[in-house]
Coordinates of C-alpha atoms and ligand atoms in Angstrom, one line a residue:
X1 CA 117.2 108.9 80.8
X2 CA 118.1 109.4 84.5
X3 CA 116.3 112.0 86.6
X4 CA 113.0 111.7 84.8
X5 CA 111.3 110.6 88.0
X6 CA 112.6 113.6 89.8
X7 CA 110.7 116.2 87.7
X8 CA 107.7 118.1 88.6
X9 CA 104.7 117.8 86.5
X10 CA 105.4 121.3 85.1
X11 CA 108.9 120.6 84.3
X12 CA 108.0 117.2 82.6
X13 CA 105.4 119.0 80.6
X14 CA 107.8 121.6 79.5
X15 CA 110.5 119.0 78.8
X16 CA 108.0 116.9 76.7
X17 CA 106.9 119.8 74.7
X18 CA 110.6 120.8 74.0
X19 CA 111.1 117.2 73.0
X20 CA 114.0 116.8 75.5
X21 CA 112.6 113.3 76.1
X22 CA 109.5 111.4 74.9
X23 CA 106.5 110.4 76.8
X24 CA 107.5 106.7 76.3
X25 CA 110.8 107.3 78.1
X26 CA 108.9 109.1 80.9
X27 CA 106.5 106.3 81.3
X28 CA 109.3 103.6 81.2
X29 CA 111.2 105.5 83.9
X30 CA 108.1 105.4 85.9
X31 CA 107.0 101.9 85.3
X32 CA 110.5 100.9 86.5
X33 CA 110.1 103.1 89.6
X34 CA 106.8 101.6 90.4
X35 CA 108.3 98.2 90.3
X36 CA 111.2 99.2 92.5
X37 CA 108.7 100.7 94.9
X38 CA 106.8 97.3 95.6
X39 CA 108.1 97.0 99.1
X40 CA 106.0 100.0 100.0
X41 CA 102.7 98.1 98.9
X42 CA 101.5 101.4 97.4
X43 CA 100.0 100.1 94.3
X44 CA 97.4 97.3 94.1
X45 CA 97.4 97.0 90.3
X46 CA 100.3 98.0 88.0
X47 CA 99.1 99.0 84.5
X48 CA 102.6 99.2 82.9
X49 CA 101.5 98.1 79.4
X50 CA 98.6 100.6 79.3
X51 CA 101.1 103.3 80.5
X52 CA 103.4 102.6 77.4
X53 CA 100.3 102.6 75.1
X54 CA 99.0 105.9 76.5
X55 CA 102.5 107.2 76.3
X56 CA 102.8 106.4 72.6
X57 CA 99.6 108.1 71.9
X58 CA 100.8 111.1 73.7
X59 CA 104.1 111.2 71.7
X60 CA 102.0 111.1 68.4
X61 CA 99.9 114.0 69.5
X62 CA 103.1 116.0 70.7
X63 CA 104.8 115.2 67.4
X64 CA 101.8 116.8 65.6
X65 CA 101.8 119.7 68.1
X66 CA 98.7 118.8 69.7
X67 CA 99.4 117.8 73.2
X68 CA 97.0 118.8 76.0
X69 CA 97.7 120.2 79.6
X70 CA 98.8 116.8 80.9
X71 CA 100.2 115.2 77.8
X72 CA 102.5 112.2 78.6
X73 CA 102.4 112.8 82.2
X74 CA 102.4 109.7 84.4
X75 CA 99.9 109.4 87.2
X76 CA 98.6 107.1 89.8
X77 CA 94.9 106.6 90.5
X78 CA 93.4 105.9 94.0
X79 CA 91.4 102.6 93.6
X80 CA 88.3 104.3 94.4
X81 CA 88.1 105.7 90.8
X82 CA 86.3 103.4 88.4
X83 CA 88.6 102.6 85.5
X84 CA 87.1 101.2 82.4
X85 CA 88.3 97.7 81.9
X86 CA 90.7 98.0 84.8
X87 CA 90.0 96.3 88.1
X88 CA 88.7 98.6 90.8
X89 CA 88.5 97.5 94.4
X90 CA 88.1 100.3 96.9
X91 CA 90.6 98.5 99.0
X92 CA 87.7 96.0 99.7
X93 CA 87.3 92.3 99.5
X94 CA 83.8 92.7 98.7
X95 CA 84.3 94.2 95.2
X96 CA 86.3 91.2 94.5
X97 CA 87.7 91.3 90.9
X98 CA 85.2 94.0 89.8
X99 CA 86.1 95.5 86.5
X100 CA 84.0 98.5 85.8
X101 CA 82.6 98.9 82.2
X102 CA 82.9 102.8 82.5
X103 CA 85.6 105.3 83.5
X104 CA 84.9 107.9 86.3
X105 CA 84.5 111.5 85.0
X106 CA 87.5 112.7 86.8
X107 CA 89.9 110.1 85.3
X108 CA 88.3 110.6 82.0
X109 CA 89.1 114.2 82.1
X110 CA 92.7 113.3 83.0
X111 CA 93.2 111.0 80.2
X112 CA 91.5 113.5 77.8
X113 CA 94.0 116.1 79.0
X114 CA 96.7 113.5 77.9
X115 CA 97.8 111.9 81.3
X116 CA 99.2 108.5 81.3
X117 CA 98.0 105.8 83.9
X118 CA 100.7 103.9 85.9
X119 CA 98.2 101.9 87.9
X120 CA 95.8 101.8 90.8
X121 CA 96.9 102.9 94.3
X122 CA 96.3 101.2 97.6
X123 CA 93.8 102.9 100.2
X124 CA 91.9 102.4 103.2
X125 CA 88.8 100.2 102.6
X126 CA 86.1 102.3 101.1
X127 CA 88.3 105.1 102.1
X128 CA 87.6 104.7 105.6
X129 CA 90.8 105.3 107.7
X130 CA 93.6 107.7 108.4
X131 CA 96.6 105.1 107.9
X132 CA 96.1 103.0 105.2
X133 CA 95.9 100.0 107.4
X134 CA 92.2 98.9 106.7
X135 CA 92.9 97.9 103.0
X136 CA 92.3 94.4 102.3
X137 CA 95.6 94.4 100.5
X138 CA 97.4 95.2 103.7
X139 CA 99.1 98.5 104.8
X140 CA 101.0 100.9 102.8
X141 CA 104.5 101.9 104.1
X142 CA 105.5 105.5 104.1
X143 CA 108.6 106.1 102.0
X144 CA 109.7 108.4 105.1
X145 CA 111.4 106.8 108.0
X146 CA 112.2 108.6 111.3
X147 CA 115.8 109.3 111.5
X148 CA 117.8 106.5 112.9
X149 CA 114.9 104.2 113.2
X150 CA 113.8 101.6 110.6
X151 CA 110.3 101.0 112.0
X152 CA 107.8 101.2 109.3
X153 CA 105.4 104.1 109.7
X154 CA 102.1 104.9 108.0
X155 CA 101.6 107.2 104.9
X156 CA 98.4 108.5 106.3
X157 CA 95.1 107.7 104.9
X158 CA 92.8 107.0 103.2
X159 CA 94.7 108.1 100.0
X160 CA 98.0 106.4 101.5
X161 CA 99.2 104.5 98.4
X162 CA 98.5 107.6 96.1
X163 CA 100.6 109.7 98.7
X164 CA 103.4 107.1 99.0
X165 CA 104.0 106.5 95.3
X166 CA 104.3 110.0 94.7
X167 CA 106.6 110.6 97.7
X168 CA 108.7 107.8 96.6
X169 CA 109.3 109.5 93.0
X170 CA 107.5 106.7 91.2
X171 CA 104.5 108.9 89.9
X172 CA 104.7 112.5 89.1
X173 CA 101.3 113.1 90.8
X174 CA 98.1 111.2 91.8
X175 CA 94.5 111.6 92.0
X176 CA 93.0 110.9 95.5
X177 CA 89.7 111.5 97.2
X178 CA 89.1 113.4 100.5
X179 CA 85.9 112.9 102.7
X180 CA 87.2 114.1 105.9
X181 CA 91.0 114.6 105.2
X182 CA 92.1 111.8 103.0
X183 CA 94.2 113.8 100.6
X184 CA 95.3 116.5 103.1
X185 CA 96.5 114.3 105.9
X186 CA 98.5 111.9 103.7
X187 CA 100.0 114.9 102.0
X188 CA 101.1 116.2 105.4
X189 CA 102.5 112.6 106.4
X190 CA 104.5 112.2 103.2
X191 CA 105.8 115.8 102.4
X192 CA 103.5 116.4 99.4
X193 CA 100.9 118.9 98.4
X194 CA 97.4 117.7 98.7
X195 CA 94.4 119.7 97.5
X196 CA 90.8 119.0 98.5
X197 CA 88.7 121.2 96.1
X198 CA 85.3 122.8 96.9
X199 CA 82.6 120.2 97.1
X200 CA 81.1 120.2 93.7
X201 CA 84.2 121.4 91.8
X202 CA 85.1 117.9 90.5
X203 CA 82.4 115.3 89.5
X204 CA 81.8 112.4 91.8
X205 CA 80.6 110.2 88.9
X206 CA 82.4 106.8 89.0
X207 CA 84.1 107.4 92.4
X208 CA 83.0 104.5 94.5
X209 CA 80.7 106.4 97.2
X210 CA 81.7 106.5 100.8
X211 CA 79.9 109.6 102.1
X212 CA 78.1 111.6 99.1
X213 CA 77.7 114.8 100.7
X214 CA 81.6 115.1 101.6
X215 CA 83.6 113.0 99.0
X216 CA 85.7 115.0 96.7
X217 CA 88.5 114.1 94.2
X218 CA 91.8 116.0 94.3
X219 CA 95.6 116.0 93.4
X220 CA 98.5 114.8 95.5
X221 CA 101.6 116.4 93.9
X222 CA 105.0 117.5 94.8
X223 CA 104.4 121.2 94.2
X224 CA 101.5 123.6 94.3
X225 CA 101.9 124.5 90.5
X226 CA 101.4 120.6 89.9
X227 CA 98.4 120.8 92.1
X228 CA 97.0 123.7 90.1
X229 CA 97.6 122.0 86.7
X230 CA 95.9 118.9 87.8
X231 CA 93.0 120.4 89.3
X232 CA 92.4 122.5 86.1
X233 CA 92.2 119.1 84.0
X234 CA 89.9 117.5 86.6
X235 CA 87.4 120.1 87.2
X236 CA 84.1 121.1 85.6
X237 CA 80.4 120.3 85.6
X238 CA 79.3 117.0 84.8
X239 CA 75.6 116.4 83.8
X240 CA 75.9 112.8 85.3
X241 CA 76.6 114.4 88.9
X242 CA 73.9 116.7 89.9
X243 CA 76.1 118.0 92.7
X244 CA 78.8 119.0 90.3
X245 CA 78.8 122.8 90.0
X246 CA 78.3 124.7 87.1
X247 CA 81.2 127.1 88.0
X248 CA 83.7 128.5 85.6
X249 CA 87.1 126.8 85.9
X250 CA 89.6 129.6 86.1
X251 CA 93.3 129.2 85.0
X252 CA 94.6 127.9 88.4
X253 CA 98.1 127.9 87.2
X254 CA 98.0 131.6 86.2
X255 CA 96.8 132.3 89.7
X256 CA 100.2 131.5 91.2
X257 CA 101.7 134.4 89.4
X258 CA 100.0 136.9 91.8
X259 CA 101.5 137.8 95.1
X260 CA 99.7 137.9 98.4
X261 CA 100.1 141.5 99.4
X262 CA 97.1 142.6 101.4
X263 CA 95.6 139.1 101.6
X264 CA 93.9 138.6 105.0
X265 CA 94.7 135.4 106.4
X266 CA 92.7 134.1 109.6
X267 CA 94.2 132.0 112.3
X268 CA 91.3 130.3 114.1
X269 CA 92.0 130.3 117.9
X270 CA 90.0 126.9 118.4
X271 CA 92.7 125.0 116.4
X272 CA 95.0 125.7 119.2
X273 CA 94.0 122.6 121.0
X274 CA 95.3 121.1 124.1
X275 CA 98.0 118.5 123.4
X276 CA 99.1 119.8 120.2
X277 CA 102.6 118.8 119.9
X278 CA 105.0 121.8 120.4
X279 CA 106.7 121.1 117.0
X280 CA 103.5 121.4 115.1
X281 CA 102.5 124.7 117.0
X282 CA 105.9 126.1 116.3
X283 CA 105.6 125.3 112.6
X284 CA 102.1 126.9 112.6
X285 CA 103.6 130.1 114.1
X286 CA 106.4 130.1 111.5
X287 CA 103.9 129.6 108.7
X288 CA 101.9 132.8 110.2
X289 CA 105.3 134.7 110.0
X290 CA 105.9 133.5 106.4
X291 CA 102.7 134.8 105.3
X292 CA 103.0 138.0 107.1
X293 CA 106.5 138.5 105.5
X294 CA 104.9 137.8 102.2
X295 CA 102.6 140.7 102.7
X296 CA 99.7 139.0 104.2
X297 CA 97.6 140.7 107.0
X298 CA 97.1 138.2 109.8
X299 CA 93.9 138.3 112.0
X300 CA 92.8 136.0 114.8
X301 CA 89.3 134.6 114.0
X302 CA 87.0 132.6 115.9
X303 CA 85.2 129.4 114.6
X304 CA 83.2 128.5 117.8
X305 CA 81.7 125.1 116.7
X306 CA 85.2 123.5 115.7
X307 CA 85.2 121.1 118.6
X308 CA 81.8 119.7 117.4
X309 CA 83.0 119.1 113.8
X310 CA 84.7 115.9 114.4
X311 CA 81.9 114.2 116.4
X312 CA 79.4 115.3 113.9
X313 CA 81.5 114.1 110.9
X314 CA 81.5 110.6 112.6
X315 CA 77.7 110.6 112.4
X316 CA 77.1 112.0 109.0
X317 CA 79.8 110.1 107.2
X318 CA 78.9 106.7 108.7
X319 CA 75.1 107.5 108.0
X320 CA 75.9 108.1 104.5
X321 CA 78.2 105.2 104.1
X322 CA 75.7 102.7 105.6
X323 CA 73.3 103.9 103.1
X324 CA 75.8 103.8 100.2
X325 CA 77.2 100.5 101.1
X326 CA 73.8 98.7 101.1
X327 CA 74.5 98.0 97.4
X328 CA 77.0 95.4 98.2
X329 CA 74.7 92.6 98.8
X330 CA 76.4 89.6 96.7
X331 CA 73.9 90.2 93.8
X332 CA 75.2 93.0 91.8
X333 CA 79.0 93.0 92.3
X334 CA 82.1 91.1 93.3
X335 CA 82.1 88.6 96.2
X336 CA 79.0 86.4 96.9
X337 CA 79.0 83.8 99.8
X338 CA 76.1 81.5 99.4
X339 CA 73.7 80.8 102.1
X340 CA 70.6 79.0 103.1
X341 CA 68.2 81.7 101.8
X342 CA 68.7 85.1 100.2
X343 CA 68.8 86.9 103.5
X344 CA 71.5 84.5 104.8
X345 CA 73.5 85.1 101.6
X346 CA 73.4 88.9 102.1
X347 CA 74.6 88.4 105.6
X348 CA 77.4 86.0 105.1
X349 CA 78.7 88.0 101.9
X350 CA 78.7 91.3 104.0
X351 CA 80.2 89.7 106.9
X352 CA 83.1 88.2 104.9
X353 CA 83.3 91.1 102.3
X354 CA 83.7 93.9 104.7
X355 CA 86.6 94.6 107.0
X356 CA 86.2 95.6 110.7
X357 CA 86.3 99.4 110.2
X358 CA 83.7 99.2 107.5
X359 CA 81.5 97.0 109.5
X360 CA 81.8 99.4 112.5
X361 CA 80.7 102.3 110.2
X362 CA 77.8 100.4 108.6
X363 CA 76.6 99.8 112.3
X364 CA 77.2 103.2 113.5
X365 CA 75.3 104.6 110.3
X366 CA 72.4 102.2 110.7
X367 CA 72.2 103.1 114.4
X368 CA 72.1 106.9 113.9
X369 CA 69.7 106.7 111.1
X370 CA 67.2 104.2 113.0
X371 CA 63.8 105.4 113.9
X372 CA 64.5 105.9 117.6
X373 CA 67.8 107.7 117.2
X374 CA 67.5 109.7 114.1
X375 CA 66.5 112.9 115.7
X376 CA 69.1 112.5 118.6
X377 CA 72.0 111.8 116.4
X378 CA 71.6 112.3 112.6
X379 CA 69.4 115.5 112.8
X380 CA 71.6 117.0 115.5
X381 CA 74.6 116.3 113.5
X382 CA 73.1 117.9 110.5
X383 CA 72.3 121.0 112.6
X384 CA 76.0 121.1 113.9
X385 CA 77.1 121.1 110.4
X386 CA 75.0 124.1 109.6
X387 CA 76.6 125.8 112.6
X388 CA 80.0 124.9 111.2
X389 CA 79.1 126.4 107.8
X390 CA 77.9 129.5 109.6
X391 CA 81.2 129.8 111.5
X392 CA 83.2 129.7 108.3
X393 CA 80.8 132.1 106.4
X394 CA 81.2 134.7 109.3
X395 CA 85.2 134.1 109.4
X396 CA 85.3 134.6 105.7
X397 CA 83.6 138.2 106.0
X398 CA 86.9 139.2 107.7
X399 CA 89.5 137.2 106.0
X400 CA 90.2 135.6 102.6
X401 CA 92.0 132.3 104.0
X402 CA 92.7 130.5 107.0
X403 CA 96.0 128.9 108.2
X404 CA 96.0 126.0 110.5
X405 CA 98.1 122.8 111.0
X406 CA 97.0 119.9 108.8
X407 CA 97.1 117.2 111.2
X408 CA 97.7 117.0 115.0
X409 CA 100.8 114.6 114.6
X410 CA 103.4 113.4 112.3
X411 CA 103.3 109.9 110.7
X412 CA 103.0 107.2 113.3
X413 CA 104.3 103.7 113.4
X414 CA 102.2 101.0 111.7
X415 CA 100.0 99.3 114.3
X416 CA 100.2 102.3 116.8
X417 CA 96.5 103.4 116.5
X418 CA 94.8 100.5 114.6
X419 CA 93.6 99.2 117.8
X420 CA 91.9 102.3 118.9
X421 CA 89.5 103.9 116.5
X422 CA 88.9 107.2 118.5
X423 CA 92.5 107.8 118.5
X424 CA 92.5 107.1 114.7
X425 CA 89.6 109.6 114.2
X426 CA 91.4 112.3 116.0
X427 CA 93.8 112.4 113.0
X428 CA 91.1 114.4 111.0
X429 CA 90.4 117.0 113.7
X430 CA 91.9 119.9 111.6
X431 CA 90.7 118.6 108.2
X432 CA 87.1 117.6 108.9
X433 CA 85.7 121.1 109.3
X434 CA 86.5 122.3 105.9
X435 CA 85.0 119.0 104.7
X436 CA 81.8 119.5 106.6
X437 CA 81.4 123.0 105.2
X438 CA 82.4 121.9 101.5
X439 CA 85.3 124.3 101.4
X440 CA 88.6 124.1 99.4
X441 CA 91.6 123.3 101.5
X442 CA 95.3 122.5 100.7
X443 CA 98.1 121.0 102.8
X444 CA 101.5 122.3 101.9
X445 CA 104.8 120.7 103.1
X446 CA 106.3 123.2 105.6
X447 CA 108.9 121.4 107.6
X448 CA 110.3 118.4 109.5
X449 CA 109.5 117.0 112.9
X450 CA 112.2 116.4 115.4
X451 CA 112.1 112.7 114.2
X452 CA 112.8 114.1 110.7
X453 CA 109.2 113.3 109.4
X454 CA 107.4 115.9 107.2
X455 CA 104.6 118.1 108.5
X456 CA 102.1 120.1 106.6
X457 CA 100.2 123.3 107.1
X458 CA 96.5 123.7 105.8
X459 CA 95.1 126.7 104.0
X460 CA 91.3 126.8 103.9
X461 CA 89.6 129.3 101.3
X462 CA 86.2 130.4 100.4
X463 CA 83.7 128.2 98.3
X464 CA 85.2 127.9 94.8
X465 CA 88.0 130.2 95.6
X466 CA 90.7 127.7 94.9
X467 CA 92.6 130.6 93.2
X468 CA 93.3 132.2 96.4
X469 CA 94.0 129.0 98.3
X470 CA 96.6 128.2 95.5
X471 CA 98.3 131.6 95.6
X472 CA 98.7 131.5 99.2
X473 CA 99.9 127.9 99.2
X474 CA 102.4 129.2 96.6
X475 CA 103.7 131.8 99.0
X476 CA 103.8 129.4 101.8
X477 CA 105.8 126.8 99.7
X478 CA 108.3 129.5 98.6
X479 CA 108.9 130.6 102.1
X480 CA 109.1 127.0 103.6
X481 CA 111.5 125.9 100.9
X482 CA 110.7 122.3 101.7
X483 CA 113.2 120.2 99.7
X484 CA 113.8 117.1 101.9
X485 CA 113.2 113.7 100.4
X486 CA 113.0 110.3 101.8
X487 CA 116.1 108.1 101.5
X488 CA 115.2 105.4 98.9
X489 CA 115.6 102.4 101.2
X490 CA 112.9 100.4 99.4
X491 CA 115.3 100.0 96.3
X492 CA 117.7 98.0 98.6
X493 CA 114.9 96.2 100.2
X494 CA 114.1 94.1 97.1
Ligands
LIG1 N1 89.8 109.5 108.1 C1 88.7 109.9 107.7 C2 87.5 108.8 107.8 O1 88.0 107.7 108.1 C3 88.5 110.6 106.3 C4 88.5 109.6 105.4 C5 88.5 110.2 104.0 O2 88.7 111.4 104.0 N2 88.1 109.4 103.0 O3 86.5 108.8 107.6

């Protein structure tokens, strides 16, 4: 049946319940679309047979009138989530052909809600990157291209494969992770909705750890409603992750029915940075007007420590990464390169198994945690982090949500920034502050750049107030009316 890959999750759910098509038909259409999308290099493992088996099971439950919230919905999974019996690599050579004997809590929740797994999505190695160029499987290509220009561009990162496969209409949604922007920035680059929930909303159990105090799972979807539907299925307290919160999980989808009359939306002046492209600044202003027209009250707010968020993040995140990645020693998982003795074996394994960006992070992390520099860097960064949290807490006394651009640029060409780590890190300048504070934040596709590439706007909310974030995002989505889609050039590229 044609058109099945063009549905939203909510439409597909309703169509399945009304038996207008079967979960099997939906899975078959998506398996085919995933196959056609291979030129994008968005998937590192296709699980077509598993998808059909899961779809058949969904059809049985639907026939019995049982179906859960995501019954029969085909999704892609970032290859950072451990999937029982299905190879999980984190985009790294060092994990080799690691096949986890367990399922991450978030993916288990999705399967329990009836979702169907299409496969594992490409990503930056250990989720370190903003362009999906650090993957050991090679870069992902953005389905979008600049108008009149065939040069390949990046989908953003680190959840680049997840974003590309949804933007290419080959999955109805995907589950990614966001440590400093890895859901929101690729969403902005590919014309999708990307939601990073409050730290603790979703369990981190079974997600390969990058920076444990920042990592959060979240959905990449085509609509705000779909993000709400996926988040509800993913969320909840998990006794196996002590940082997962025992907070009630509201009906996120129902939250979308409310308007935003009287909502106080803050515009942080510190985000108006030098060198912000005029197109992004103009879009931001348009976004402010849209929310105002929808009944929101706009207020200027100040987040004085914004400029320090990025440098502090690039101390905290590598510090945690260097500690988390110590476990890859050639003994427990994946790759082992034999050496003269055990230390030599460790060194050779890690030198060969980790790519250059991961090695850089491990070295930065070990340095800032070393005895002589701990106070000067790590401890200082933690203090800055506390100030960033305080900035947000103060702002949220006056406003209910904040509106900012998602990223300081549109998608760039593959290779453009891969030689310059600092230029790459600057991608995260608008997403990192909410990550440092653990706040929920969403990117909503809001317009096209002069070159015809998607641009997103970001809404940040109070801790555990995804309801307000989603409601405001819904208003933004309605006003923006973003309907542009990439031309499916990859279908001809085969
Ligand atoms: N680009 C950021 C980094 O490289 C964020 C990555 C992420 O959110 N996983 O650390």
